[in-house]
Short mmCIF file of C-alpha atoms and ligand atoms in Angstrom, two decimals:
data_model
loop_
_atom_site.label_atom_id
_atom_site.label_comp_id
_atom_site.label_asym_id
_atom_site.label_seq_id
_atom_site.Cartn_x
_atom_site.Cartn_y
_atom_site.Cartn_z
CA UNK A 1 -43.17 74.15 59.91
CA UNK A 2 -45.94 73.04 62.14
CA UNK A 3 -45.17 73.85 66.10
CA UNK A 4 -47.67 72.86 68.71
CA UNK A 5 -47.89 75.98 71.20
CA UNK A 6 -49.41 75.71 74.76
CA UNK A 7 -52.37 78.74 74.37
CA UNK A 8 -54.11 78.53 78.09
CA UNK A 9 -53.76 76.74 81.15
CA UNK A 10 -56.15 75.63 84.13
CA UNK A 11 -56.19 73.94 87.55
CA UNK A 12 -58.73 72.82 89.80
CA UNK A 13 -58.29 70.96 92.86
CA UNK A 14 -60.93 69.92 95.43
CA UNK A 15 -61.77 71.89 98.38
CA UNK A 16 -61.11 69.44 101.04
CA UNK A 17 -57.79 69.32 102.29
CA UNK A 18 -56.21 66.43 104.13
CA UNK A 19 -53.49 66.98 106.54
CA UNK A 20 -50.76 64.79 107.50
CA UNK A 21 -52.26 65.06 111.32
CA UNK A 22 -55.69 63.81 109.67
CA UNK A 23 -53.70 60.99 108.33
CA UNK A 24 -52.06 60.12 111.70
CA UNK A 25 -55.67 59.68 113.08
CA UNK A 26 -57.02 57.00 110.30
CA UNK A 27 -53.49 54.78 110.51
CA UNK A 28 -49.36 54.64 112.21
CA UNK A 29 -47.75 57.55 110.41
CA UNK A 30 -46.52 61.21 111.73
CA UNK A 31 -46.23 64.80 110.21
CA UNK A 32 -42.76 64.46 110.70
CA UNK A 33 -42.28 61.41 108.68
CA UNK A 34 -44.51 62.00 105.79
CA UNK A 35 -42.57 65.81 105.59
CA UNK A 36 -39.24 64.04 105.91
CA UNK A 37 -39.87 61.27 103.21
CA UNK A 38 -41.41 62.91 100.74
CA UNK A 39 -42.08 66.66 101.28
CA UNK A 40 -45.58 66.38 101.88
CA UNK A 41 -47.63 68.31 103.92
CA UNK A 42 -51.16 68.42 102.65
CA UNK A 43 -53.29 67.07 100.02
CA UNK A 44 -56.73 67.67 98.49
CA UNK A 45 -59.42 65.47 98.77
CA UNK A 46 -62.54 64.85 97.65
CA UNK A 47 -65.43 65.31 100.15
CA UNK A 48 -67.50 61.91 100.28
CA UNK A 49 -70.72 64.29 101.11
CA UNK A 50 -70.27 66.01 97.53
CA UNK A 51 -68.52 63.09 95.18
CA UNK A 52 -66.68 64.20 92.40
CA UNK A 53 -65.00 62.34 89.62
CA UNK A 54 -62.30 62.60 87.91
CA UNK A 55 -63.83 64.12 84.75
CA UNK A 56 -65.76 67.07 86.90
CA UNK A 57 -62.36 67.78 88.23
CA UNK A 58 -60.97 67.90 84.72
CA UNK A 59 -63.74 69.93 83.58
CA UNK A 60 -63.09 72.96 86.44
CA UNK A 61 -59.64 72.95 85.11
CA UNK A 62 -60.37 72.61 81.53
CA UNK A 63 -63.17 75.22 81.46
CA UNK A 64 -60.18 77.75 83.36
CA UNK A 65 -57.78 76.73 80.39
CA UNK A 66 -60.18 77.25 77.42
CA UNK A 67 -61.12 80.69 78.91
CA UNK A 68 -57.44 81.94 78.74
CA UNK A 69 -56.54 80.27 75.48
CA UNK A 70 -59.87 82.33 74.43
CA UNK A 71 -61.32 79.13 72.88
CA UNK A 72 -64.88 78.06 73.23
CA UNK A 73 -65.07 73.88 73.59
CA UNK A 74 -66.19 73.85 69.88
CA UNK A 75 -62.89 74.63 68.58
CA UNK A 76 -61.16 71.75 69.78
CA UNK A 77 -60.46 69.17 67.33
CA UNK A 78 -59.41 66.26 69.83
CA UNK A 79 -59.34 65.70 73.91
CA UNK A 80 -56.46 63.80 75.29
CA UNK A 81 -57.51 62.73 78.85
CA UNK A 82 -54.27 61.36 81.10
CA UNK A 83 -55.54 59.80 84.12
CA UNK A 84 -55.27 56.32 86.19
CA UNK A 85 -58.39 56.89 88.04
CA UNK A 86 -61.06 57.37 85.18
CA UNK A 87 -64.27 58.03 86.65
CA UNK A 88 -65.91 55.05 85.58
CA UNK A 89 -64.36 51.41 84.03
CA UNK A 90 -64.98 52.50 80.82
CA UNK A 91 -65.77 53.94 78.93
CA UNK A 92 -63.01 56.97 79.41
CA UNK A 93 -63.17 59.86 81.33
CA UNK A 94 -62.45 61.74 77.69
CA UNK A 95 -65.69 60.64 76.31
CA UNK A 96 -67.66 62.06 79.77
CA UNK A 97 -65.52 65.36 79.89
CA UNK A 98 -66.57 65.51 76.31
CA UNK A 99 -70.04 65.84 77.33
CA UNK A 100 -69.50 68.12 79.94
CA UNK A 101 -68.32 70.27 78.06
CA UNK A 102 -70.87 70.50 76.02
CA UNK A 103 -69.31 68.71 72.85
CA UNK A 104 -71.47 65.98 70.26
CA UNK A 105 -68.66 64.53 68.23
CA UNK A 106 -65.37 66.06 68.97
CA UNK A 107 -63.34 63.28 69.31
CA UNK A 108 -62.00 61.96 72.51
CA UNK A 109 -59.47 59.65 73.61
CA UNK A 110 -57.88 58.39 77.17
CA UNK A 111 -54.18 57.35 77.68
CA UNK A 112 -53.11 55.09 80.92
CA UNK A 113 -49.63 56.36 81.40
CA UNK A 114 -49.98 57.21 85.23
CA UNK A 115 -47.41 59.90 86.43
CA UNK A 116 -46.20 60.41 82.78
CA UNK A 117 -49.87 60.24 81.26
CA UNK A 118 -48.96 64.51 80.74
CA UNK A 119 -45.91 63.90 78.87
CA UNK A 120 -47.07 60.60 76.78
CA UNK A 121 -50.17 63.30 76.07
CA UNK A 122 -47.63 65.85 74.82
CA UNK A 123 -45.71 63.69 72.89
CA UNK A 124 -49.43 62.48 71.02
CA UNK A 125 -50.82 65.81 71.18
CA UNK A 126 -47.21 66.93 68.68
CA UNK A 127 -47.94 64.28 66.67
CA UNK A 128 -51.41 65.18 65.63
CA UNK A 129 -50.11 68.56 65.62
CA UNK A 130 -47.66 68.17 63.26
CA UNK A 131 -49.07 66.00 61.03
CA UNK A 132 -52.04 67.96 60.54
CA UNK A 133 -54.56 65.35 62.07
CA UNK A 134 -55.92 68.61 64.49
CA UNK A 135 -55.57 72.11 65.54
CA UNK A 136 -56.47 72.58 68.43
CA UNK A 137 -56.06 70.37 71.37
CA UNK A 138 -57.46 69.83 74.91
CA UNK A 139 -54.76 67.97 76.90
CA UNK A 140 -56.31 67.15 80.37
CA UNK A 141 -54.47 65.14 83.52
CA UNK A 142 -56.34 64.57 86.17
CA UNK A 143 -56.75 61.76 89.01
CA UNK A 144 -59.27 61.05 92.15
CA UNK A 145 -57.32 58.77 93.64
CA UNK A 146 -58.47 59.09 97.48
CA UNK A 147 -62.15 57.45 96.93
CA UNK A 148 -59.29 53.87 96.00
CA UNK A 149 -56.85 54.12 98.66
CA UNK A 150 -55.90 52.16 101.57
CA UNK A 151 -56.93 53.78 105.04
CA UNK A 152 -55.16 50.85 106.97
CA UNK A 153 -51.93 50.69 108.19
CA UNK A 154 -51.51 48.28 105.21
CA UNK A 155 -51.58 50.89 102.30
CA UNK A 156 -49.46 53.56 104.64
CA UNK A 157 -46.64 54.11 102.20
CA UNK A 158 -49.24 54.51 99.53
CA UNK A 159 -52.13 56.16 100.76
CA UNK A 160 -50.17 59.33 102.59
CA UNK A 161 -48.52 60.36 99.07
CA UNK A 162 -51.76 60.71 97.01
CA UNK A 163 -53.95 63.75 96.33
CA UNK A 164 -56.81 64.58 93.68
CA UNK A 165 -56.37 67.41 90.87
CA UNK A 166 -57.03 68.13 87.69
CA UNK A 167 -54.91 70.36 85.61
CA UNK A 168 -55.61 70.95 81.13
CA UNK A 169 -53.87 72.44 78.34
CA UNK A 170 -54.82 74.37 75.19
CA UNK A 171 -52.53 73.29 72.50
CA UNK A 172 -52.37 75.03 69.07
CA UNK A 173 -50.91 74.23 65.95
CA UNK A 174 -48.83 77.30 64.54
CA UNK A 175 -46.92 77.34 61.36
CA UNK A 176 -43.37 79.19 62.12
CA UNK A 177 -40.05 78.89 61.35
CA UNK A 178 -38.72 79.82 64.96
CA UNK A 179 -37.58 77.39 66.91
CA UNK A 180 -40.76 77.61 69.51
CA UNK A 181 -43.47 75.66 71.15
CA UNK A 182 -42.68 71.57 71.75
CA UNK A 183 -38.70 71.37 70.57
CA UNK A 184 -38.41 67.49 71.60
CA UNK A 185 -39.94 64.55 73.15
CA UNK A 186 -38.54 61.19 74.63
CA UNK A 187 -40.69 58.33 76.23
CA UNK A 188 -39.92 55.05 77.72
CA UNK A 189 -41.05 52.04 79.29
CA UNK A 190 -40.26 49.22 81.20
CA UNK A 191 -43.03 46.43 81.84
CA UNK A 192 -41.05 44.08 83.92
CA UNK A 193 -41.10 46.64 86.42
CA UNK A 194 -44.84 46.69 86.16
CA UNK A 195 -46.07 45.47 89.58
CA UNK A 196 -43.48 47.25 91.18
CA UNK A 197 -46.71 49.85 91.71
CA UNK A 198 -49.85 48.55 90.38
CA UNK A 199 -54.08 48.34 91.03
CA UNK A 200 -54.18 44.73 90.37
CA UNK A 201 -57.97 44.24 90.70
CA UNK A 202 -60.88 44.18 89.10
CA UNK A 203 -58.49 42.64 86.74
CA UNK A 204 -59.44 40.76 83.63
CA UNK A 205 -57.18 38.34 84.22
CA UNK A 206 -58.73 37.06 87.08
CA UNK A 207 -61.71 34.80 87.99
CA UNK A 208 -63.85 36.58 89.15
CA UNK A 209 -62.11 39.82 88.77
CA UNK A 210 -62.51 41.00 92.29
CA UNK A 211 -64.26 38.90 95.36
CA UNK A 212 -64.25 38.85 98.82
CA UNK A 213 -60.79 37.03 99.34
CA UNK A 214 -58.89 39.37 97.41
CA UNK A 215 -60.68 42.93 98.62
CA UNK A 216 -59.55 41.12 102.12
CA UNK A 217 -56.06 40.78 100.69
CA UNK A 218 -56.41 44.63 99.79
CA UNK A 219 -55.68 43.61 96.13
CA UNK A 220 -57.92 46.63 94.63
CA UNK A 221 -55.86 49.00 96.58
CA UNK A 222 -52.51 50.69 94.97
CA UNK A 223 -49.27 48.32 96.08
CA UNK A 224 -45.74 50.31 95.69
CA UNK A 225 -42.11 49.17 95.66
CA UNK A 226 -41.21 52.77 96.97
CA UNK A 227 -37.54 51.57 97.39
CA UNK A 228 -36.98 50.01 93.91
CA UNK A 229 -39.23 53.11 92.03
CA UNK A 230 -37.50 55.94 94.06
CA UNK A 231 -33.64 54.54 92.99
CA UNK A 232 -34.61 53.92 89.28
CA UNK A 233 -36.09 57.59 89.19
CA UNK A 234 -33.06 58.66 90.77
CA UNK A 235 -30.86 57.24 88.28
CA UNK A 236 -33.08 57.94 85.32
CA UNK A 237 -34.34 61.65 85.36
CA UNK A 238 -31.13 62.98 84.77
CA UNK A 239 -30.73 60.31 81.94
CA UNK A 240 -33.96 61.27 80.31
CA UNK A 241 -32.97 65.00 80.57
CA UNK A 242 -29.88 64.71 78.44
CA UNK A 243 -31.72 62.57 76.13
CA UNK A 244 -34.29 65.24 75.41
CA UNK A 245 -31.30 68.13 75.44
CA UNK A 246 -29.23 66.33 72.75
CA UNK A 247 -32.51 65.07 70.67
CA UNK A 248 -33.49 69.40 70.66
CA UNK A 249 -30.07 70.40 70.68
CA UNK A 250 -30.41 72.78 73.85
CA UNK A 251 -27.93 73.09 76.51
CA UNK A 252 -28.38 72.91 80.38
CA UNK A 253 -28.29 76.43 81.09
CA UNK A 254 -31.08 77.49 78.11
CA UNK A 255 -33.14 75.59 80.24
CA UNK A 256 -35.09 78.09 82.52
CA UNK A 257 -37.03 75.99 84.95
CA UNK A 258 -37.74 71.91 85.05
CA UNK A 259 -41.19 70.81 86.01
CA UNK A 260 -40.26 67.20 87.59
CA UNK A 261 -43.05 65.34 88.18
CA UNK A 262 -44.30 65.70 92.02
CA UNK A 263 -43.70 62.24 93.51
CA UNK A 264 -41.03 63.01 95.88
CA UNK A 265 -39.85 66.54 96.86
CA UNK A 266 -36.47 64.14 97.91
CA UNK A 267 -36.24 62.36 94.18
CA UNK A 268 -36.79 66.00 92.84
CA UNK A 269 -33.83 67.65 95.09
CA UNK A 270 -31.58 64.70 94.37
CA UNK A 271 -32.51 65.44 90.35
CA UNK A 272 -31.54 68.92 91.13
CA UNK A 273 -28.34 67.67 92.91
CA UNK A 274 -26.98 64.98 90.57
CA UNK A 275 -27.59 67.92 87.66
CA UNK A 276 -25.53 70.13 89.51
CA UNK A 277 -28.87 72.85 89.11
CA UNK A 278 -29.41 76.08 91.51
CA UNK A 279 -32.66 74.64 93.67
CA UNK A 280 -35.07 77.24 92.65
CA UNK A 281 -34.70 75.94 88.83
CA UNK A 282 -36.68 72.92 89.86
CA UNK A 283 -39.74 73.42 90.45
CA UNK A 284 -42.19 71.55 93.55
CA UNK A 285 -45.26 72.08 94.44
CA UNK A 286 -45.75 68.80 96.70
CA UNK A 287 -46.16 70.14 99.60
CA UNK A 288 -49.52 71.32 98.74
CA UNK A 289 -50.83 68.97 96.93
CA UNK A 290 -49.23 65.60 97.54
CA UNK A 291 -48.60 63.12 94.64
CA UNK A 292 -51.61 63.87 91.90
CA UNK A 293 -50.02 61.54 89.29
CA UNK A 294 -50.89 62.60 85.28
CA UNK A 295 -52.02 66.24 86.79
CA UNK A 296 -49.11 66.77 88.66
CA UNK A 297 -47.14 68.41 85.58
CA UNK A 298 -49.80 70.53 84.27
CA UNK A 299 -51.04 71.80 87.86
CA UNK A 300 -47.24 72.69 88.29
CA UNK A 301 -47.11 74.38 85.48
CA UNK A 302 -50.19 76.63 85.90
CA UNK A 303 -48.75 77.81 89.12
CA UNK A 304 -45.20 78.43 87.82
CA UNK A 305 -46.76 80.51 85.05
CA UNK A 306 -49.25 82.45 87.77
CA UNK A 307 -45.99 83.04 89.53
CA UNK A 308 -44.11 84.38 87.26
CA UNK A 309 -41.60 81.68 87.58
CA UNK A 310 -41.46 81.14 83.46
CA UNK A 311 -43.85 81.85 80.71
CA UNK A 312 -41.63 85.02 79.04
CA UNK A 313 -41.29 84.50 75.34
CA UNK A 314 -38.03 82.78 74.84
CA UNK A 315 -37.98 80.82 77.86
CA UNK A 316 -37.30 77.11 78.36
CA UNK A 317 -38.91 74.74 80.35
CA UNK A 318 -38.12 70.92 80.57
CA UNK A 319 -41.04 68.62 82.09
CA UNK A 320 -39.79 65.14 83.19
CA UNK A 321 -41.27 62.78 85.28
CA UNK A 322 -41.03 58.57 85.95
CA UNK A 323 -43.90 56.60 87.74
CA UNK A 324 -46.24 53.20 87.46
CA UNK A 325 -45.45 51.03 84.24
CA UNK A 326 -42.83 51.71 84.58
CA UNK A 327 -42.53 54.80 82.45
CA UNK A 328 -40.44 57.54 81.94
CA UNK A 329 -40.35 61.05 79.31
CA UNK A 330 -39.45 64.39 78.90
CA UNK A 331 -40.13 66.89 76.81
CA UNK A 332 -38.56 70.16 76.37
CA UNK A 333 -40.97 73.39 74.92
CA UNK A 334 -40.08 76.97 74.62
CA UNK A 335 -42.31 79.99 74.62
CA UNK A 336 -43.06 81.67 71.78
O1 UT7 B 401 -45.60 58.74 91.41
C1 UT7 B 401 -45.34 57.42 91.22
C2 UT7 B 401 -43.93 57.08 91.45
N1 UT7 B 401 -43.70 56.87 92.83
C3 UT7 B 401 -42.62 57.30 93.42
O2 UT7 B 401 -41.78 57.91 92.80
C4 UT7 B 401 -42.44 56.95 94.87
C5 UT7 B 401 -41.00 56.58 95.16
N2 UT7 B 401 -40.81 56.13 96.53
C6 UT7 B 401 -40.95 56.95 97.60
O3 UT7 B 401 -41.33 58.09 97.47
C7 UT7 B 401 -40.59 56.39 98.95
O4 UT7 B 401 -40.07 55.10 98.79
C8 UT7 B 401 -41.75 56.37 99.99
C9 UT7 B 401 -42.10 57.79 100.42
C10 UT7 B 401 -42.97 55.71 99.41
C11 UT7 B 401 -41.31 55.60 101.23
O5 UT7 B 401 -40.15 56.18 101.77
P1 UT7 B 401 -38.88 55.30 102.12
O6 UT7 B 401 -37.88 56.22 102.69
O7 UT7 B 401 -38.49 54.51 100.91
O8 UT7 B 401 -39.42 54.37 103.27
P2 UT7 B 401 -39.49 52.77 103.33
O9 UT7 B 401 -40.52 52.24 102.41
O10 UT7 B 401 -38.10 52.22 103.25
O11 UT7 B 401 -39.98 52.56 104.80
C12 UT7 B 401 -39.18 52.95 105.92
C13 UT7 B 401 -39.99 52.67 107.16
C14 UT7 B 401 -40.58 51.25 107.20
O12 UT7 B 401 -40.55 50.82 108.53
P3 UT7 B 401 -39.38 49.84 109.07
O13 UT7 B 401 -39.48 48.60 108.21
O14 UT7 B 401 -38.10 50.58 108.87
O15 UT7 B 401 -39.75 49.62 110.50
C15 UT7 B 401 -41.99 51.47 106.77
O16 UT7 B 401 -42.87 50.48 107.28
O17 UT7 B 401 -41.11 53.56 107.23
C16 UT7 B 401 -42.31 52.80 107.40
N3 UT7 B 401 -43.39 53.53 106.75
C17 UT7 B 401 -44.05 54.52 107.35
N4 UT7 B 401 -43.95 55.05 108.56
C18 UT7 B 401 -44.76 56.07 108.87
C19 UT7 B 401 -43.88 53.37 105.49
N5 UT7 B 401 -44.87 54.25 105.28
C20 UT7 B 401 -45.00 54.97 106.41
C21 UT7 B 401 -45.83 56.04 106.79
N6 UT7 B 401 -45.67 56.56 108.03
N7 UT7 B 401 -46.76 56.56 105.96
#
């Protein structure tokens, strides 16, 4: 049977880094309250003298990630590029990482699932995988979200909970009968919770698609229900997590360590909580890097595995995460 196995990792993140006391100087917000609410403490940005975009971020991360799966680009069959913030309208930031690395033809394709845009990539990533459509796969999340964010008062809520990353995958097909590599996926959505955190503009929808009125109005900057988005995660991690369980048939305590999505360190704890799981099996690397979105899973799990945290043959790892659409997924792999 065909298993898709997770052959190399890779991170990169900016060198700037944005403190919650630089943020209290650019709008009405504290240390204390951005560490209270959410965790945070710092965040990588950018640097507007040396402009990046989101694909030269992927490609740090993905060159890192080919290098330990000891693949050269020209063995990948297919690039699955997770981000919210492509570098350009279109066409995708897949297609320019493509180039970047190097590659003529390889196909290349971009998904829009925001903070699950990892897991959705997974869950496509298997399904090539196992139906023998490719090989060998470069899953890539990344975002640049600080050159689109809100430096006002306005966008507070918003703006202090967003960093920049990039974070890629090797994924290999490998025929086994052990029960290894990707055991189960689940994915949701919900699209009348849609504006409940949304871009609006440009939007294609509109007349013109952005003017003066509405960049006054802030409409091309991220809007968030924070209230209505932190409860439903709340309520639907741990839903998700026995969904997953029951579709691989694993129990809780196979599971070694869960890689929540970074959105809140407090949705993550009250995960932990409501699971009745010791702290240190959840893992959070937040305070570091704020909220990166589709790279926040991936950059998390690079650092678990550098830490030692999981990455032994045998062990378990569930990643799980809810954001913009809304959507929601988890999958559940094990180590070969
Ligand atoms: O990754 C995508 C998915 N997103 C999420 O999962 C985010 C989920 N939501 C959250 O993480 C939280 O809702 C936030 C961190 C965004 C906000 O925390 P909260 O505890 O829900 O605060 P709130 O929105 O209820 O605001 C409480 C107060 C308000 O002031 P008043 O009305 O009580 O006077 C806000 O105006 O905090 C104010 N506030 C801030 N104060 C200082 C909002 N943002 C800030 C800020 N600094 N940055």
């Amino acid at each position: 049977m065909k298993r898709t196995v997770i052959r190399g990792t890779g991170k990169y993140v900016p060198e700037r880094i944005v403190t919650n006391q630089d943020m209290a100087q650019w709008m009405d917000t504290s240390d204390e309250w951005i560490v209270q609410r959410t965790g945070i403490e710092q965040r990588h940005w950018v640097d507007e003298k040396n402009p990046q975009g989101t694909s030269d971020l992927a490609l740090e991360a993905a060159k890192i990630a080919l290098d330990r799966a000891g693949w050269k680009a020209t063995d990948l069959d297919l690039i699955i590029f997770a981000t919210l913030s492509p570098d350009i309208n279109f066409p995708g930031s897949g297609c320019l990482l493509q180039h970047k690395l190097g590659l003529e033809t390889t196909p290349a394709l971009d998904i829009r699932q925001q903070c699950t845009g990892f897991l959705y990539g997974l869950e496509i990533a298997d399904a090539y995988i196992q139906s023998g459509m490719a090989k060998k796969i470069l899953l890539v999340g990344a975002e640049v979200h600080s050159t689109g964010l809100d430096l006002t008062n306005r966008g507070r809520d918003v703006t202090v909970i967003f960093g920049d990353g990039g974070a890629a995958v090797c994924l290999e097909a490998v025929d086994t009968d052990q029960d290894v590599g990707i055991l189960a996926n689940v994915m949701h959505a919900m699209g009348s919770m849609a504006e409940s955190l949304m871009t609006e503009a440009p939007a294609s929808r509109n007349w013109p698609r952005l003017d003066e009125k509405m960049m006054d109005e802030g409409r091309h900057f991220p809007v968030m229900d924070g209230k209505a988005i932190f409860k439903l995660a709340v309520r639907k991690l741990p839903e998700i997590t026995m969904e997953v369980m029951k579709k691989a048939g694993v129990a809780l305590d196979e599971i070694d360590l869960f890689i929540p999505h970074q959105a809140n360190m407090r949705i993550n704890q009250m995960f932990a909580k409501s699971m009745k799981l010791p702290e240190d099996k959840v893992f959070h690397n937040i305070q570091q890097y704020g909220n990166t979105t589709a790279a926040t899973i991936p950059l998390a799990l690079d650092e678990a595995i550098e830490q030692g945290r999981i990455g032994k043959s045998g062990d378990v790892v569930c990643f799980l995460g809810l954001g913009a659409g809304v959507t929601w997924g988890a999958s559940l792999y094990r180590f070969p």
